[in-house]
Short mmCIF file of C-alpha atoms and ligand atoms in Angstrom, two decimals:
data_model
loop_
_atom_site.label_atom_id
_atom_site.label_comp_id
_atom_site.label_asym_id
_atom_site.label_seq_id
_atom_site.Cartn_x
_atom_site.Cartn_y
_atom_site.Cartn_z
CA MET U 36 -86.84 404.97 70.33
CA SER U 37 -85.87 402.04 72.49
CA ALA U 38 -83.12 402.30 75.10
CA PRO U 39 -79.70 401.16 73.92
CA GLN U 40 -78.85 397.56 74.73
CA PHE U 41 -75.53 397.86 76.49
CA VAL U 42 -73.39 394.84 77.19
CA SER U 43 -72.41 394.63 80.86
CA SER U 44 -68.81 395.45 81.74
CA ASN U 45 -68.53 391.93 83.14
CA ASP U 46 -69.32 390.49 79.72
CA VAL U 47 -66.84 392.72 77.95
CA ARG U 48 -64.18 391.63 80.45
CA THR U 49 -64.97 387.97 79.85
CA ARG U 50 -64.83 388.40 76.07
CA PHE U 51 -61.54 390.23 76.42
CA SER U 52 -59.90 387.66 78.70
CA GLN U 53 -60.95 384.89 76.34
CA ALA U 54 -59.55 386.72 73.35
CA MET U 55 -56.29 387.37 75.22
CA SER U 56 -55.99 383.73 76.16
CA GLN U 57 -56.48 382.60 72.58
CA MET U 58 -53.97 385.10 71.28
CA TYR U 59 -51.36 384.24 73.91
CA ARG U 60 -51.68 380.52 73.28
CA GLN U 61 -50.93 381.16 69.62
CA GLU U 62 -48.08 383.53 70.38
CA VAL U 63 -46.44 381.40 73.11
CA PRO U 64 -47.12 377.71 72.45
CA GLN U 65 -45.46 376.69 75.73
CA TYR U 66 -48.25 378.57 77.47
CA GLY U 67 -50.70 376.08 75.93
CA THR U 68 -48.63 373.26 77.44
CA LEU U 69 -48.85 374.94 80.85
CA LEU U 70 -52.64 375.29 80.53
CA GLN U 71 -52.88 371.59 79.69
CA LEU U 72 -50.77 370.70 82.73
CA VAL U 73 -52.84 372.92 85.03
CA SER U 74 -56.08 371.37 83.86
CA GLU U 75 -54.68 367.86 84.47
CA VAL U 76 -53.48 368.79 87.96
CA ASN U 77 -56.85 370.39 88.71
CA ALA U 78 -58.70 367.28 87.53
CA ARG U 79 -56.50 365.02 89.69
CA THR U 80 -56.94 367.29 92.72
CA LEU U 81 -60.71 367.32 92.30
CA ALA U 82 -60.81 363.53 91.94
CA ALA U 83 -58.77 363.13 95.12
CA GLN U 84 -60.84 365.64 97.11
CA PRO U 85 -64.55 365.14 96.41
CA GLY U 86 -65.39 367.70 99.11
CA LEU U 87 -63.46 370.38 97.23
CA ALA U 88 -65.39 369.66 94.03
CA GLY U 89 -68.64 370.15 95.95
CA GLN U 90 -67.50 373.45 97.43
CA LEU U 91 -66.33 374.77 94.08
CA SER U 92 -69.47 373.84 92.23
CA GLU U 93 -71.60 375.39 94.97
CA ALA U 94 -69.67 378.60 94.54
CA GLY U 95 -70.11 378.41 90.74
CA GLU U 96 -66.36 378.07 90.37
CA ILE U 97 -66.12 374.74 88.59
CA GLU U 98 -67.04 376.06 85.14
CA ARG U 99 -64.53 378.89 85.46
CA LEU U 100 -61.66 376.87 86.80
CA ASP U 101 -59.75 377.00 83.54
CA VAL U 102 -60.33 380.71 82.99
CA GLU U 103 -57.20 382.86 83.27
CA ARG U 104 -57.00 384.91 86.43
CA HIS U 105 -54.46 387.55 85.51
CA GLY U 106 -52.00 388.95 83.03
CA ALA U 107 -49.33 391.67 83.15
CA ILE U 108 -48.11 394.59 81.07
CA ARG U 109 -45.46 397.29 81.43
CA LEU U 110 -46.10 400.84 80.22
CA GLY U 111 -43.71 403.63 79.32
CA THR U 112 -45.51 406.92 79.97
CA ALA U 113 -48.15 408.61 82.08
CA ALA U 114 -50.22 409.22 78.95
CA GLU U 115 -50.24 405.47 78.23
CA LEU U 116 -51.27 404.73 81.81
CA VAL U 117 -54.15 407.22 81.75
CA THR U 118 -55.58 405.78 78.56
CA MET U 119 -55.05 402.26 79.87
CA ARG U 120 -57.12 403.21 82.92
CA ARG U 121 -59.93 404.38 80.63
CA LEU U 122 -59.65 401.22 78.51
CA PHE U 123 -59.90 398.94 81.54
CA ALA U 124 -62.85 400.98 82.84
CA VAL U 125 -64.84 399.75 79.80
CA MET U 126 -64.36 396.26 81.25
CA GLY U 127 -65.27 397.26 84.80
CA MET U 128 -61.66 397.15 85.98
CA GLU U 129 -60.31 399.75 88.41
CA ALA U 130 -56.83 400.42 89.78
CA VAL U 131 -56.37 398.62 93.09
CA GLY U 132 -53.22 398.76 95.20
CA TYR U 133 -49.81 400.36 94.77
CA TYR U 134 -46.68 398.24 94.43
CA ASP U 135 -43.21 399.73 94.55
CA LEU U 136 -40.78 397.38 92.82
CA SER U 137 -37.79 399.72 92.96
CA VAL U 138 -36.91 398.36 96.40
CA ALA U 139 -36.39 395.02 94.68
CA GLY U 140 -34.18 396.52 92.00
CA VAL U 141 -36.82 396.77 89.27
CA PRO U 142 -37.35 400.34 87.97
CA VAL U 143 -41.16 400.31 87.93
CA HIS U 144 -44.12 400.90 90.17
CA SER U 145 -47.44 399.20 89.61
CA THR U 146 -51.11 398.71 90.27
CA ALA U 147 -53.60 396.00 89.39
CA PHE U 148 -56.66 396.76 87.30
CA ARG U 149 -59.43 394.49 88.49
CA PRO U 150 -63.15 394.33 89.19
CA VAL U 151 -64.05 395.61 92.63
CA ALA U 152 -67.69 394.75 93.37
CA ASP U 153 -68.46 391.33 94.92
CA ALA U 154 -70.76 390.38 92.03
CA ALA U 155 -68.25 391.48 89.39
CA LEU U 156 -65.47 389.46 91.04
CA ALA U 157 -67.73 386.44 91.18
CA HIS U 158 -68.54 386.88 87.51
CA ASN U 159 -64.94 386.97 86.33
CA PRO U 160 -62.02 388.16 88.47
CA PHE U 161 -59.68 388.85 85.53
CA ARG U 162 -57.00 391.39 86.45
CA VAL U 163 -54.02 392.97 84.76
CA PHE U 164 -50.90 393.78 86.80
CA THR U 165 -49.83 397.05 85.22
CA SER U 166 -46.41 398.57 85.72
CA LEU U 167 -45.16 402.02 84.81
CA LEU U 168 -41.50 402.46 83.97
CA ARG U 169 -39.71 404.96 86.23
CA LEU U 170 -37.47 406.64 83.71
CA GLU U 171 -36.15 408.94 86.43
CA LEU U 172 -34.27 405.93 87.80
CA ILE U 173 -32.04 405.77 84.71
CA THR U 174 -28.96 407.61 85.86
CA ASP U 175 -27.43 408.26 82.43
CA GLU U 176 -29.15 411.51 81.50
CA ALA U 177 -28.62 411.28 77.75
CA LEU U 178 -29.99 407.76 77.69
CA ARG U 179 -32.95 408.82 79.81
CA ARG U 180 -33.77 411.59 77.37
CA GLN U 181 -33.38 409.26 74.42
CA ALA U 182 -35.73 406.72 76.01
CA ALA U 183 -38.31 409.41 76.71
CA ALA U 184 -38.10 410.62 73.10
CA ILE U 185 -38.59 407.11 71.71
CA LEU U 186 -41.59 406.57 73.96
CA ALA U 187 -43.09 409.93 73.02
CA ARG U 188 -43.23 408.83 69.37
CA ARG U 189 -45.32 405.72 69.85
CA GLN U 190 -49.09 405.37 70.00
CA ILE U 191 -49.99 402.04 71.59
CA PHE U 192 -53.76 402.31 71.03
CA THR U 193 -55.55 402.03 67.71
CA GLU U 194 -57.67 404.96 66.51
CA ARG U 195 -60.75 402.81 66.69
CA ALA U 196 -60.01 401.65 70.26
CA LEU U 197 -59.73 405.29 71.32
CA ALA U 198 -63.00 406.12 69.57
CA LEU U 199 -64.79 403.22 71.27
CA ILE U 200 -63.45 404.25 74.69
CA GLU U 201 -64.87 407.73 74.06
CA ARG U 202 -68.13 406.23 72.88
CA PHE U 203 -68.33 404.17 76.10
CA GLU U 204 -67.67 407.25 78.20
CA SER U 205 -70.23 409.45 76.47
CA ALA U 206 -72.99 406.90 75.87
CA GLY U 207 -72.53 405.02 79.15
CA GLY U 208 -71.92 401.66 77.52
CA LEU U 209 -71.29 399.67 74.34
CA ASP U 210 -73.71 397.48 72.43
CA SER U 211 -72.76 393.91 71.64
CA GLN U 212 -71.26 394.66 68.26
CA GLU U 213 -69.28 397.61 69.57
CA ALA U 214 -68.08 395.48 72.48
CA ASP U 215 -66.74 392.84 70.09
CA GLU U 216 -65.05 395.50 68.06
CA PHE U 217 -63.63 397.06 71.22
CA VAL U 218 -62.16 393.72 72.31
CA ALA U 219 -60.56 393.15 68.89
CA GLU U 220 -59.11 396.67 68.85
CA ALA U 221 -57.92 396.57 72.47
CA LEU U 222 -56.21 393.26 71.73
CA GLN U 223 -53.95 395.02 69.22
CA THR U 224 -52.32 396.93 72.07
CA PHE U 225 -51.28 393.71 73.86
CA ARG U 226 -49.98 391.89 70.78
CA TRP U 227 -46.37 390.84 70.37
CA HIS U 228 -44.24 392.72 67.83
CA ALA U 229 -41.13 390.88 66.76
CA GLU U 230 -39.90 394.04 65.06
CA ALA U 231 -38.25 396.48 67.43
CA THR U 232 -38.76 400.21 66.88
CA VAL U 233 -35.07 400.93 67.48
CA ASP U 234 -31.71 399.81 66.11
CA GLY U 235 -29.62 397.16 67.79
CA ASP U 236 -27.21 399.61 69.40
CA THR U 237 -29.99 401.56 71.06
CA TYR U 238 -31.52 398.32 72.27
CA ASP U 239 -28.18 397.24 73.75
CA LYS U 240 -27.72 400.56 75.54
CA LEU U 241 -31.20 400.44 77.05
CA GLN U 242 -30.72 396.80 77.94
CA GLY U 243 -27.54 397.88 79.70
CA ALA U 244 -29.49 400.35 81.85
CA HIS U 245 -31.90 397.56 82.81
CA ARG U 246 -33.41 394.73 80.78
CA LEU U 247 -36.81 396.01 81.70
CA VAL U 248 -36.09 399.41 80.20
CA ALA U 249 -35.34 397.78 76.85
CA ASP U 250 -38.49 395.69 77.09
CA VAL U 251 -40.69 398.73 77.64
CA VAL U 252 -39.01 401.23 75.34
CA CYS U 253 -37.99 399.28 72.23
CA PHE U 254 -41.29 397.89 70.99
CA LYS U 255 -44.48 399.20 69.42
CA GLY U 256 -46.62 398.32 72.39
CA PRO U 257 -46.86 396.78 75.86
CA HIS U 258 -47.04 393.13 74.81
CA ILE U 259 -48.82 391.02 77.39
CA ASN U 260 -45.90 389.30 79.13
CA HIS U 261 -47.77 386.47 80.82
CA LEU U 262 -51.17 385.05 81.61
CA THR U 263 -51.90 383.13 84.77
CA PRO U 264 -54.45 380.37 85.24
CA ARG U 265 -55.58 379.14 88.64
CA THR U 266 -54.29 375.85 89.96
CA LEU U 267 -55.83 373.86 92.80
CA ASP U 268 -52.44 372.40 93.75
CA ILE U 269 -49.52 374.65 92.95
CA ASP U 270 -46.95 372.29 94.49
CA ALA U 271 -48.06 369.44 92.22
CA ALA U 272 -48.05 371.74 89.19
CA GLN U 273 -44.60 373.07 90.04
CA ALA U 274 -43.26 369.54 90.46
CA ALA U 275 -44.75 368.40 87.15
CA MET U 276 -43.47 371.29 85.04
CA PRO U 277 -40.03 369.85 84.22
CA ASP U 278 -41.63 366.59 83.03
CA CYS U 279 -43.57 368.62 80.50
CA GLY U 280 -40.42 370.32 79.26
CA ILE U 281 -41.24 373.54 81.10
CA ALA U 282 -38.38 375.33 82.91
CA ALA U 283 -40.01 376.37 86.17
CA LYS U 284 -38.51 379.03 88.41
CA ASP U 285 -36.84 377.56 91.49
CA LEU U 286 -39.29 378.68 94.12
CA ILE U 287 -42.97 379.17 94.61
CA GLU U 288 -43.43 382.80 95.69
CA GLY U 289 -45.47 383.75 98.74
CA PRO U 290 -46.52 381.86 101.84
CA PRO U 291 -45.73 378.16 102.31
CA ARG U 292 -48.19 375.34 101.67
CA ARG U 293 -50.84 375.27 104.39
CA ARG U 294 -54.17 373.59 105.11
CA CYS U 295 -55.89 376.99 105.02
CA ALA U 296 -54.32 378.83 102.11
CA ILE U 297 -53.56 382.50 102.78
CA LEU U 298 -53.03 385.33 100.31
CA LEU U 299 -51.39 384.22 97.07
CA ARG U 300 -48.86 381.63 95.94
CA GLN U 301 -47.47 381.80 92.42
CA THR U 302 -44.77 380.35 90.24
CA SER U 303 -43.80 380.80 86.61
CA PHE U 304 -41.79 379.32 83.82
CA LYS U 305 -38.79 381.29 82.74
CA ALA U 306 -39.22 383.79 79.93
CA LEU U 307 -38.43 382.48 76.48
CA GLU U 308 -35.69 383.88 74.29
CA GLU U 309 -37.44 385.05 71.16
CA LYS U 310 -36.15 386.23 67.79
CA VAL U 311 -36.56 389.93 67.09
CA LEU U 312 -35.51 392.31 64.33
CA PHE U 313 -33.83 395.63 65.03
CA GLN U 314 -34.08 398.65 62.72
CA GLY U 315 -30.96 399.90 61.04
CA GLY U 316 -29.83 402.36 58.39
CA ASP U 317 -28.27 399.52 56.45
CA GLY U 318 -31.07 397.02 56.90
CA GLN U 319 -32.47 395.04 59.78
CA ARG U 320 -30.34 393.11 62.23
CA ALA U 321 -31.57 389.91 63.86
CA GLY U 322 -31.38 389.52 67.62
CA THR U 323 -33.25 388.06 70.56
CA HIS U 324 -35.37 389.37 73.40
CA THR U 325 -36.64 387.71 76.57
CA ALA U 326 -39.90 388.92 78.00
CA ARG U 327 -42.73 386.48 77.78
CA PHE U 328 -43.53 383.64 80.13
CA GLY U 329 -46.36 381.71 81.77
CA GLU U 330 -47.41 381.67 85.40
CA ILE U 331 -49.82 379.85 87.71
CA GLU U 332 -51.46 381.00 90.90
CA GLN U 333 -53.28 379.63 93.91
CA ARG U 334 -55.21 382.05 96.09
CA GLY U 335 -56.22 381.90 99.72
CA ILE U 336 -57.91 384.06 102.31
CA ALA U 337 -57.38 387.85 102.39
CA LEU U 338 -55.61 388.91 105.58
CA THR U 339 -56.57 391.90 107.72
CA ARG U 340 -54.04 394.63 108.34
CA ALA U 341 -52.90 392.76 111.45
CA GLY U 342 -52.65 389.49 109.53
CA ARG U 343 -50.82 391.10 106.66
CA GLN U 344 -48.33 392.68 109.04
CA ARG U 345 -47.59 389.24 110.47
CA TYR U 346 -47.13 387.85 106.95
CA ASP U 347 -44.80 390.65 105.84
CA GLN U 348 -42.71 390.38 109.00
CA LEU U 349 -42.35 386.60 108.86
CA LEU U 350 -41.43 386.66 105.20
CA ALA U 351 -38.87 389.43 105.77
CA ASP U 352 -37.32 387.46 108.66
CA VAL U 353 -37.03 384.31 106.57
CA ARG U 354 -35.50 386.19 103.66
CA ASP U 355 -33.12 388.19 105.83
CA THR U 356 -31.71 385.08 107.43
CA ALA U 357 -31.18 383.24 104.13
CA ILE U 358 -27.83 381.52 103.99
CA ALA U 359 -25.73 382.02 100.85
CA ASN U 360 -26.52 379.42 98.19
CA GLU U 361 -29.34 377.99 100.27
CA SER U 362 -31.17 375.25 98.41
CA ALA U 363 -34.81 375.74 97.45
CA ALA U 364 -35.75 372.85 99.72
CA ALA U 365 -33.99 374.40 102.71
CA TYR U 366 -35.70 377.74 102.12
CA VAL U 367 -39.10 376.07 101.84
CA GLN U 368 -38.48 374.30 105.13
CA ARG U 369 -37.47 377.47 106.97
CA LEU U 370 -40.47 379.28 105.49
CA ALA U 371 -42.88 376.57 106.63
CA GLN U 372 -41.40 376.60 110.11
CA ALA U 373 -41.63 380.37 110.44
CA PHE U 374 -45.26 380.36 109.33
CA GLU U 375 -46.28 377.89 112.00
CA SER U 376 -46.88 380.94 114.17
CA ILE U 377 -49.85 381.97 112.00
CA PRO U 378 -52.85 379.83 112.96
CA ASP U 379 -53.76 377.33 110.26
CA ASP U 380 -57.50 377.01 110.72
CA TYR U 381 -60.18 379.47 109.68
CA ASP U 382 -61.90 379.65 113.06
CA THR U 383 -58.74 380.84 114.80
CA LEU U 384 -57.82 383.20 111.97
CA ARG U 385 -61.28 384.72 112.34
CA ARG U 386 -61.32 384.90 116.12
CA GLN U 387 -57.89 386.50 116.18
CA GLY U 388 -58.93 389.05 113.57
CA LEU U 389 -56.26 387.92 111.10
CA GLY U 390 -58.45 387.08 108.09
CA PHE U 391 -61.49 388.55 106.30
CA PHE U 392 -64.76 386.64 106.16
CA ARG U 393 -68.09 386.98 104.44
CA TYR U 394 -70.89 386.31 106.89
CA ALA U 395 -74.31 384.92 105.98
CA LEU U 396 -77.30 383.41 107.71
CA THR U 397 -77.34 379.63 107.63
CA PRO U 398 -80.66 377.99 106.64
CA GLN U 399 -81.22 377.56 110.36
CA GLY U 400 -80.44 381.21 110.89
CA GLN U 401 -82.90 382.19 108.17
CA ALA U 402 -85.61 380.06 109.75
CA SER U 403 -85.11 381.63 113.15
CA ALA U 404 -84.44 385.16 111.91
CA GLY U 405 -86.04 387.68 114.19
CA LEU U 406 -87.66 385.10 116.42
CA GLU U 407 -85.16 384.98 119.24
CA GLY U 408 -84.11 388.55 119.57
CA ASP U 409 -80.84 387.80 117.75
CA GLU U 410 -80.87 391.21 116.18
CA ALA U 411 -80.19 392.65 119.60
CA ALA U 412 -77.19 390.37 119.96
CA LEU U 413 -75.75 391.83 116.77
CA SER U 414 -75.24 395.37 117.94
CA SER U 415 -73.71 398.03 115.78
CA ASP U 416 -70.75 398.47 118.09
CA SER U 417 -67.86 396.73 116.40
CA THR U 418 -66.33 394.93 119.40
CA ALA U 419 -69.72 393.70 120.45
CA ASP U 420 -70.26 392.89 116.77
CA SER U 421 -67.54 390.29 116.58
CA ALA U 422 -68.47 388.82 119.97
CA SER U 423 -72.10 388.51 118.96
CA LEU U 424 -71.18 387.18 115.52
CA GLU U 425 -69.14 384.47 117.23
CA ALA U 426 -72.14 383.65 119.41
CA LEU U 427 -74.38 383.39 116.35
CA ILE U 428 -71.81 381.17 114.60
CA ALA U 429 -71.60 378.97 117.69
CA GLU U 430 -75.40 378.67 117.64
CA GLY U 431 -75.23 377.59 113.98
CA LEU U 432 -77.23 380.61 112.82
CA VAL U 433 -74.47 382.39 110.92
CA SER U 434 -71.74 381.03 108.66
CA ALA U 435 -68.40 382.65 107.84
CA HIS U 436 -66.69 382.07 104.47
CA PRO U 437 -63.13 383.22 103.89
CA ILE U 438 -62.87 386.15 101.47
CA VAL U 439 -60.41 385.34 98.68
CA TYR U 440 -57.34 387.58 98.29
CA GLU U 441 -57.76 389.27 94.90
CA ASP U 442 -54.54 391.28 94.82
CA PHE U 443 -50.79 390.83 94.49
CA LEU U 444 -47.78 390.74 96.80
CA PRO U 445 -44.86 393.08 96.12
CA VAL U 446 -42.11 390.67 97.21
CA SER U 447 -43.64 387.91 95.08
CA ALA U 448 -44.07 390.22 92.12
CA ALA U 449 -40.41 391.19 92.42
CA GLY U 450 -39.49 387.49 92.43
CA ILE U 451 -41.54 386.92 89.29
CA PHE U 452 -39.93 389.91 87.58
CA GLN U 453 -36.44 388.79 88.60
CA SER U 454 -36.75 385.23 87.40
CA ASN U 455 -37.90 386.54 84.05
CA LEU U 456 -35.09 389.00 83.66
CA GLY U 457 -32.48 386.31 83.67
CA GLY U 458 -32.10 386.29 87.45
CA THR U 459 -28.93 388.36 87.61
CA GLU U 460 -30.59 391.70 86.99
CA ARG U 461 -30.59 393.30 90.41
CA ARG U 462 -29.90 397.03 90.54
CA HIS U 463 -29.87 399.20 93.59
CA TYR U 464 -32.06 402.24 93.32
CA ALA U 465 -31.94 404.97 95.88
CA ALA U 466 -35.57 405.74 95.07
CA SER U 467 -38.34 405.00 97.43
CA GLU U 468 -42.00 404.39 96.82
CA ASP U 469 -43.88 407.23 95.28
CA GLN U 470 -47.58 406.50 95.25
CA ALA U 471 -48.39 410.18 94.75
CA ALA U 472 -46.37 410.27 91.51
CA PHE U 473 -47.99 407.04 90.34
CA GLU U 474 -51.47 408.40 91.02
CA ALA U 475 -50.60 411.66 89.27
CA ALA U 476 -49.53 409.62 86.23
CA LEU U 477 -52.66 407.48 86.43
CA GLY U 478 -54.86 410.55 86.76
CA ALA U 479 -56.77 408.95 89.64
CA PRO U 480 -56.19 407.51 93.08
CA VAL U 481 -55.79 403.75 93.46
CA HIS U 482 -58.10 401.86 95.80
CA ASP U 483 -56.55 400.67 99.03
CA GLU U 484 -56.98 396.91 98.71
CA ILE U 485 -57.40 396.19 102.41
CA THR U 486 -60.15 398.80 102.68
CA LEU U 487 -62.02 396.92 99.94
CA TYR U 488 -61.93 393.69 101.99
CA GLU U 489 -62.99 395.58 105.14
CA GLU U 490 -65.95 396.96 103.22
CA ALA U 491 -66.89 393.57 101.76
CA GLN U 492 -66.84 392.03 105.23
CA ALA U 493 -68.84 394.95 106.69
CA ARG U 494 -71.44 394.68 103.92
CA SER U 495 -71.98 391.02 104.71
CA ILE U 496 -72.40 391.80 108.41
CA ALA U 497 -74.88 394.56 107.59
CA GLN U 498 -76.86 392.08 105.48
CA VAL U 499 -76.94 389.56 108.30
CA ARG U 500 -78.09 392.28 110.65
CA ALA U 501 -80.76 393.47 108.25
CA ALA U 502 -82.03 389.91 107.76
CA LEU U 503 -82.16 389.26 111.48
CA CYS U 504 -83.95 392.52 112.00
CA ALA U 505 -86.36 392.22 109.10
CA GLN U 506 -89.12 390.31 110.83
CA VAL U 507 -88.91 392.02 114.19
CA CYS U 508 -88.54 395.53 112.84
CA ALA U 509 -91.23 395.10 110.19
C1 LIG T 814 -45.20 391.50 86.35
C2 LIG T 814 -44.69 390.58 87.42
C3 LIG T 814 -45.63 390.54 88.61
C4 LIG T 814 -47.32 388.88 89.57
O1 LIG T 814 -48.14 388.00 89.35
O2 LIG T 814 -46.92 389.16 90.72
C5 LIG T 814 -46.79 389.62 88.42
C6 LIG T 814 -44.30 391.62 85.18
O3 LIG T 814 -43.35 390.82 85.02
O4 LIG T 814 -44.55 392.52 84.36
O5 LIG T 814 -47.34 389.43 87.39
NI1 LIG T 815 -48.29 387.52 87.37
#
């Protein structure tokens, strides 16, 4: 009997993200308009910067430019989160990072399911920002119990999806046909349902507790609430949105525009008001619900712990000193000014230990590998390591490429949530972050995102060292 022909997790993820994109374009036509706009902006940016086109095609990025980079869902129970973790595992996606949104007045905490290995990220970095409702933050006890009871009645996964997850876990993979079936079944979970599972009064009460509570509790499943393509010029895309009839949020979240992009910048169009039907003893009642939107993102270099601390502090300072009714333009200006204290060139970011880099031998380095005793220069002591790496870079033997930030930013995520909850929805929760409770609900620990970048950088240094050593040590 021949060995089973399993499809790689990377392929399943690609099939899934394509299917999601197609479905979302049909469900939210304005999202198609946004995709069109992004591809025009990207084409213009590439035409204006021939160097950028070269870099992207070298990195194999050009063909995938129009592929969605992330989506988001909101779950109601620990049981849903556990099964979601198993579902994403079929696609090679693991929980990375913990985000507490309660500090920003949103009663959820979150993680991002995403590929982790360098090769998997290069293949397709599709991620899903996944939030879990914190029912304990609803203060009205009767309402809290009612919400829990409603959630306990729903099953968001199809029978067949569950069976295929089990098949994946026991067999170690899925064949091509099973993978297609898995994608189609998984898609059902993320579909929009215009029919609420509750009556209008219940919806109103839950909406009164927090709009997000109603969004999570009142429907058959965790409808995908946005997808996010990558733009090469987020400022241009933001500026062009109104001309395309798209109501953009006021501000781009994250760091200001810079020559060397850091972390993540994102903006979205405001969630659409959609018609829904509520259940009722005397027939269905029509109403509306706002949940679904479109977003764009532009990613830059991942920052080290020291770099990230600088970012968090600067952003907090700028936000804390905001003047009432400050215009978007004034905020952007203050933000840009504050961020001048973070160096805006890769060499300095690297030398100051603020950003993560992937090191490799240059062609020259490969040619001279082992010939000049360079392996000795690259000692295993980490301080000496960076000094010797710098020496090798200065000699033109080693190159350093910025590692892209693959994760999210809690303050930005809160901003995206807020602008899609009608803006006014800002509660104050006494709760603090509770990663332990989140991980207990998930049934697994989440990866620390910064550790992943440290490891990626260390792997690249080890490879350089091994290559330099290969000829001498052979
Ligand atoms: C998720 C909002 C956060 C992002 O890109 O930061 C997010 C949500 O609204 O469910 O997607
Ligand atoms: Ni998003």
